[in-house]
Coordinates of C-alpha atoms in Angstrom, one line a residue:
M1 CA 10.7 -185.9 56.5
R2 CA 12.5 -182.5 56.0
V3 CA 15.2 -181.9 58.7
P4 CA 15.1 -178.3 59.8
I5 CA 18.6 -176.3 60.9
Y6 CA 18.4 -172.5 62.3
E7 CA 21.3 -170.5 60.6
A8 CA 22.0 -168.0 63.7
V9 CA 22.6 -164.6 61.6
A10 CA 23.6 -161.1 62.7
H11 CA 23.7 -158.4 59.9
Y12 CA 24.8 -154.6 59.0
K13 CA 25.0 -152.7 56.6
R14 CA 29.4 -150.5 57.8
N15 CA 28.0 -147.8 55.4
N16 CA 24.4 -146.9 54.3
E17 CA 25.5 -145.4 51.0
L18 CA 27.7 -149.2 50.0
P19 CA 24.9 -151.5 48.0
Y20 CA 25.7 -154.7 50.6
T21 CA 24.4 -155.6 53.7
E22 CA 27.6 -157.7 56.0
Y23 CA 26.1 -160.8 57.7
F24 CA 27.6 -163.5 59.8
C25 CA 26.7 -166.2 60.2
L26 CA 26.5 -166.9 64.3
G27 CA 26.2 -171.2 64.0
F28 CA 24.1 -173.6 62.7
F29 CA 22.0 -175.6 65.8
S30 CA 19.5 -178.5 65.3
K31 CA 16.7 -176.7 67.9
L32 CA 15.0 -173.5 67.2
S33 CA 15.9 -172.8 71.4
L34 CA 19.9 -173.0 71.0
A35 CA 20.2 -170.4 67.9
E36 CA 17.9 -168.0 70.0
K37 CA 20.0 -168.9 72.8
A38 CA 23.2 -168.0 70.6
L39 CA 21.5 -164.4 69.2
T40 CA 20.7 -163.9 73.4
E41 CA 24.5 -164.4 74.2
S42 CA 25.7 -163.0 70.6
K43 CA 23.9 -159.3 72.0
N44 CA 26.4 -158.8 74.6
L45 CA 29.6 -159.1 72.3
I46 CA 32.5 -156.9 71.7
G47 CA 31.6 -155.9 67.6
F48 CA 27.8 -157.1 68.7
S49 CA 26.3 -155.1 71.3
D50 CA 25.7 -152.1 69.0
L51 CA 23.8 -153.7 66.8
A52 CA 20.4 -153.1 67.2
D53 CA 17.6 -156.3 67.7
D54 CA 16.7 -156.4 63.8
S55 CA 20.3 -157.2 63.1
F56 CA 19.7 -160.3 64.3
S57 CA 17.5 -162.8 62.7
I58 CA 17.2 -166.9 62.7
T59 CA 16.9 -168.1 58.7
T60 CA 15.5 -171.8 58.9
H61 CA 17.4 -174.1 56.5
Y62 CA 16.5 -177.8 55.4
L63 CA 19.2 -181.0 55.3
N64 CA 18.8 -182.2 51.7
D65 CA 16.3 -179.9 50.3
C66 CA 17.5 -180.0 46.5
A67 CA 16.2 -181.2 43.8
H68 CA 19.0 -182.7 42.2
I69 CA 19.5 -185.2 45.0
G70 CA 16.9 -187.8 44.8
D71 CA 15.1 -189.9 46.5
D72 CA 17.7 -192.4 48.1
V73 CA 18.4 -189.4 50.7
S74 CA 18.2 -190.8 54.5
F75 CA 18.1 -187.2 55.7
E76 CA 20.0 -188.7 58.8
I77 CA 22.6 -186.2 60.7
I78 CA 25.5 -188.0 61.8
N79 CA 28.3 -187.8 64.1
N80 CA 26.6 -183.9 64.5
K81 CA 28.1 -182.6 61.4
I82 CA 26.0 -181.1 58.2
Y83 CA 28.2 -180.2 55.8
G84 CA 27.3 -176.6 54.0
V85 CA 27.3 -175.8 49.9
W86 CA 27.9 -172.3 48.9
Y87 CA 29.1 -169.9 45.7
D88 CA 31.1 -167.6 45.3
Y89 CA 32.8 -164.8 42.4
D90 CA 34.6 -161.6 42.3
I91 CA 32.3 -159.0 41.0
D92 CA 35.6 -156.8 40.8
D93 CA 38.7 -155.8 43.6
Y94 CA 36.0 -154.9 46.2
Y95 CA 33.1 -156.6 46.1
T96 CA 32.6 -160.6 46.0
C97 CA 28.9 -162.1 45.4
S98 CA 27.8 -165.0 47.3
G99 CA 24.9 -167.7 47.7
Y100 CA 23.9 -171.0 49.9
I101 CA 23.2 -173.8 47.5
G102 CA 22.5 -176.2 50.6
L103 CA 23.5 -177.8 53.6
F104 CA 23.5 -181.8 53.5
S105 CA 24.6 -184.7 56.4
T106 CA 26.8 -186.4 54.6
L107 CA 30.2 -185.6 52.5
K108 CA 28.7 -187.1 49.7
Y109 CA 25.7 -184.8 49.4
A110 CA 27.8 -182.2 49.7
E111 CA 30.0 -183.4 45.9
K112 CA 27.1 -184.1 44.9
A113 CA 25.8 -181.0 45.1
I114 CA 28.9 -179.5 43.4
E115 CA 28.6 -181.6 41.2

């Protein structure tokens, strides 16, 4: 069973000449309606209220959705916690590249993904 997790995100380009877009995670949610509510509430906050409606989105992730974990995954969210694994590295003094590896229901699974 694949367990969906919904990430509410705000994004914008600070300057159209820059080669990147800035992303702000507004939270991870177990229900789509909660992610939608977070977007609606965030649009009224200072710093986000000037952004266009298309600067907000919801990304669907799936717990433990990585082939290296194997068949023994429980997919159960324990104590309402999930563990995110990302990587990043500096391209130069100004830019850092980062990426998403996965969301996991236990620290054990997250550490296994890092290995």
